[in-house]
Tab-separated table of C-alpha atoms in Angstrom:
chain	number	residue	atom	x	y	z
A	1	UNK	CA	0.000	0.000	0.000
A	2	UNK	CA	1.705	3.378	-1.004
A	3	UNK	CA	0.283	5.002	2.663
A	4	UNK	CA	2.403	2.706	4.250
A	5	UNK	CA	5.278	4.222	2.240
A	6	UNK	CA	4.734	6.762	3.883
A	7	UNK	CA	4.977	5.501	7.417
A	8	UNK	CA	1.014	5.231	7.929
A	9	UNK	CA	0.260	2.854	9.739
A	10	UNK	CA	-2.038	-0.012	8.688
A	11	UNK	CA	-3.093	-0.829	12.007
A	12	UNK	CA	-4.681	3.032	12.583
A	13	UNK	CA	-6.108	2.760	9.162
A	14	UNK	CA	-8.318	-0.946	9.552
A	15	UNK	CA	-9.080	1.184	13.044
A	16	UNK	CA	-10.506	4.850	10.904
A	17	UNK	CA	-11.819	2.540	8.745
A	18	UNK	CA	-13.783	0.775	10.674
A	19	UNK	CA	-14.960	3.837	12.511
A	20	UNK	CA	-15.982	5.375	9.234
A	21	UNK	CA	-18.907	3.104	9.085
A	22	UNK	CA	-20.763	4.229	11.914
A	23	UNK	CA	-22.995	6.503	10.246
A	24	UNK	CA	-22.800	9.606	12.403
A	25	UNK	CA	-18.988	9.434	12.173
A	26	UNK	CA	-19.477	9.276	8.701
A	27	UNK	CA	-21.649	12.141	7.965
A	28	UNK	CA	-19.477	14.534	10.236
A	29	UNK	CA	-16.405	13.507	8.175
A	30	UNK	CA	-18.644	14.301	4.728
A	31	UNK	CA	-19.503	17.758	6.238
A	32	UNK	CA	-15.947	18.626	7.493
A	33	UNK	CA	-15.145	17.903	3.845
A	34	UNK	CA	-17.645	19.896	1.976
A	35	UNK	CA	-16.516	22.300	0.214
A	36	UNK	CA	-12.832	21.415	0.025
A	37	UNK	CA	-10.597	21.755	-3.144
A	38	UNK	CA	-7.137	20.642	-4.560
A	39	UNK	CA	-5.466	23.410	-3.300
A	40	UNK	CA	-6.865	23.005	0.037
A	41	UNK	CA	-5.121	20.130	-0.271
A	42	UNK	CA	-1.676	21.094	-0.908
A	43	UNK	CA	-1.751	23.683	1.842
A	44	UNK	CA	-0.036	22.041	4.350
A	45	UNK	CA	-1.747	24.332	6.641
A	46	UNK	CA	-5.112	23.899	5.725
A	47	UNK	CA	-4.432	19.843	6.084
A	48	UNK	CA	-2.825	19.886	9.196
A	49	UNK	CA	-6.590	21.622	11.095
A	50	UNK	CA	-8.102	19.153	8.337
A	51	UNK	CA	-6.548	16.303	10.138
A	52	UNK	CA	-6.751	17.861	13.756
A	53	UNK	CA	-10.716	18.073	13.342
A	54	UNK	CA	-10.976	14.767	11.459
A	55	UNK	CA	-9.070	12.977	14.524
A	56	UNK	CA	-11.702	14.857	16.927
A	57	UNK	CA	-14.241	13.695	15.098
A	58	UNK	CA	-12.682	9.997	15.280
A	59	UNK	CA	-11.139	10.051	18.753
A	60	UNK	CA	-7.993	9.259	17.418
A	61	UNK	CA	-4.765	10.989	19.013
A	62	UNK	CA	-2.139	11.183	16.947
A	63	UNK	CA	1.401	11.956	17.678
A	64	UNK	CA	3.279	14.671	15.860
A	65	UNK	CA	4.626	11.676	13.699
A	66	UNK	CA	1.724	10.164	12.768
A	67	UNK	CA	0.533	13.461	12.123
A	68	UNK	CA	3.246	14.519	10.127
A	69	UNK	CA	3.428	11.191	7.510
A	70	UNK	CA	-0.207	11.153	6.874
A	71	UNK	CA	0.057	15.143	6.247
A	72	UNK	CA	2.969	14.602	4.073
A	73	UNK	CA	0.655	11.403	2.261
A	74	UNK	CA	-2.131	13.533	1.409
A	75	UNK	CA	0.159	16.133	0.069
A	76	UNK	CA	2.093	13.589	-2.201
A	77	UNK	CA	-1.378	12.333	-3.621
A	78	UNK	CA	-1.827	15.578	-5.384
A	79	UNK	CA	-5.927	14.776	-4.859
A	80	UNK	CA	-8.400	16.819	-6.767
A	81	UNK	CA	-12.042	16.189	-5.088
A	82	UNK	CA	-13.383	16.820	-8.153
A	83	UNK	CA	-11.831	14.279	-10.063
A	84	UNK	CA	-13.444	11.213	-10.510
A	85	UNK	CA	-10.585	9.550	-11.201
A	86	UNK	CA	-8.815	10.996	-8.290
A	87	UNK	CA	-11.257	9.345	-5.821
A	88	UNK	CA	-11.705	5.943	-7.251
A	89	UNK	CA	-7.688	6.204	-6.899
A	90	UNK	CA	-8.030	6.723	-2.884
A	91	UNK	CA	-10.776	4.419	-2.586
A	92	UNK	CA	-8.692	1.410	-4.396
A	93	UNK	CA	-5.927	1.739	-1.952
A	94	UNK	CA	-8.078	2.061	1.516
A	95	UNK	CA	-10.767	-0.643	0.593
């Protein structure tokens, strides 16, 4: 998986992911996400409070490392929301 690459760790993804189906969670993480665009995106800024209010949302703490890889992931994807293409992308490697 090319997150892990990036020192992501599998074991915190299966964990988000399985989170992500309670509906609620879900819904909260589709509303913090309305709305955002590619350069949004590659603002490591505008990630980073992305990521600080998504682990809120999740109850996951994550350490300045953890933090700092999957910041550095979502960068490297170069994701446009918009794209189609783009999302199927993201969804083939976290299925």
């Amino acid at each position: 998986m090319s997150y892990q690459k990036y020192g992501v760790d599998s074991v915190l993804v299966e964990r988000i992911k399985r989170k992500l189906k309670n509906p609620e969670i879900k819904e909260k993480i589709k509303q913090l996400l309305d709305g955002v665009t590619k350069s949004d995106l590659q603002d490591r800024v505008k990630v980073s409070k992305l990521l600080n209010q998504a682990s809120k949302i999740l109850g996951e703490n994550l350490s300045t490392t953890q933090s700092s890889n999957i910041i550095d992931f979502i960068i490297a994807q170069k994701i446009d929301p918009n794209n189609t293409f783009h999302l199927i992308k993201l969804w083939g490697m976290f299925r």
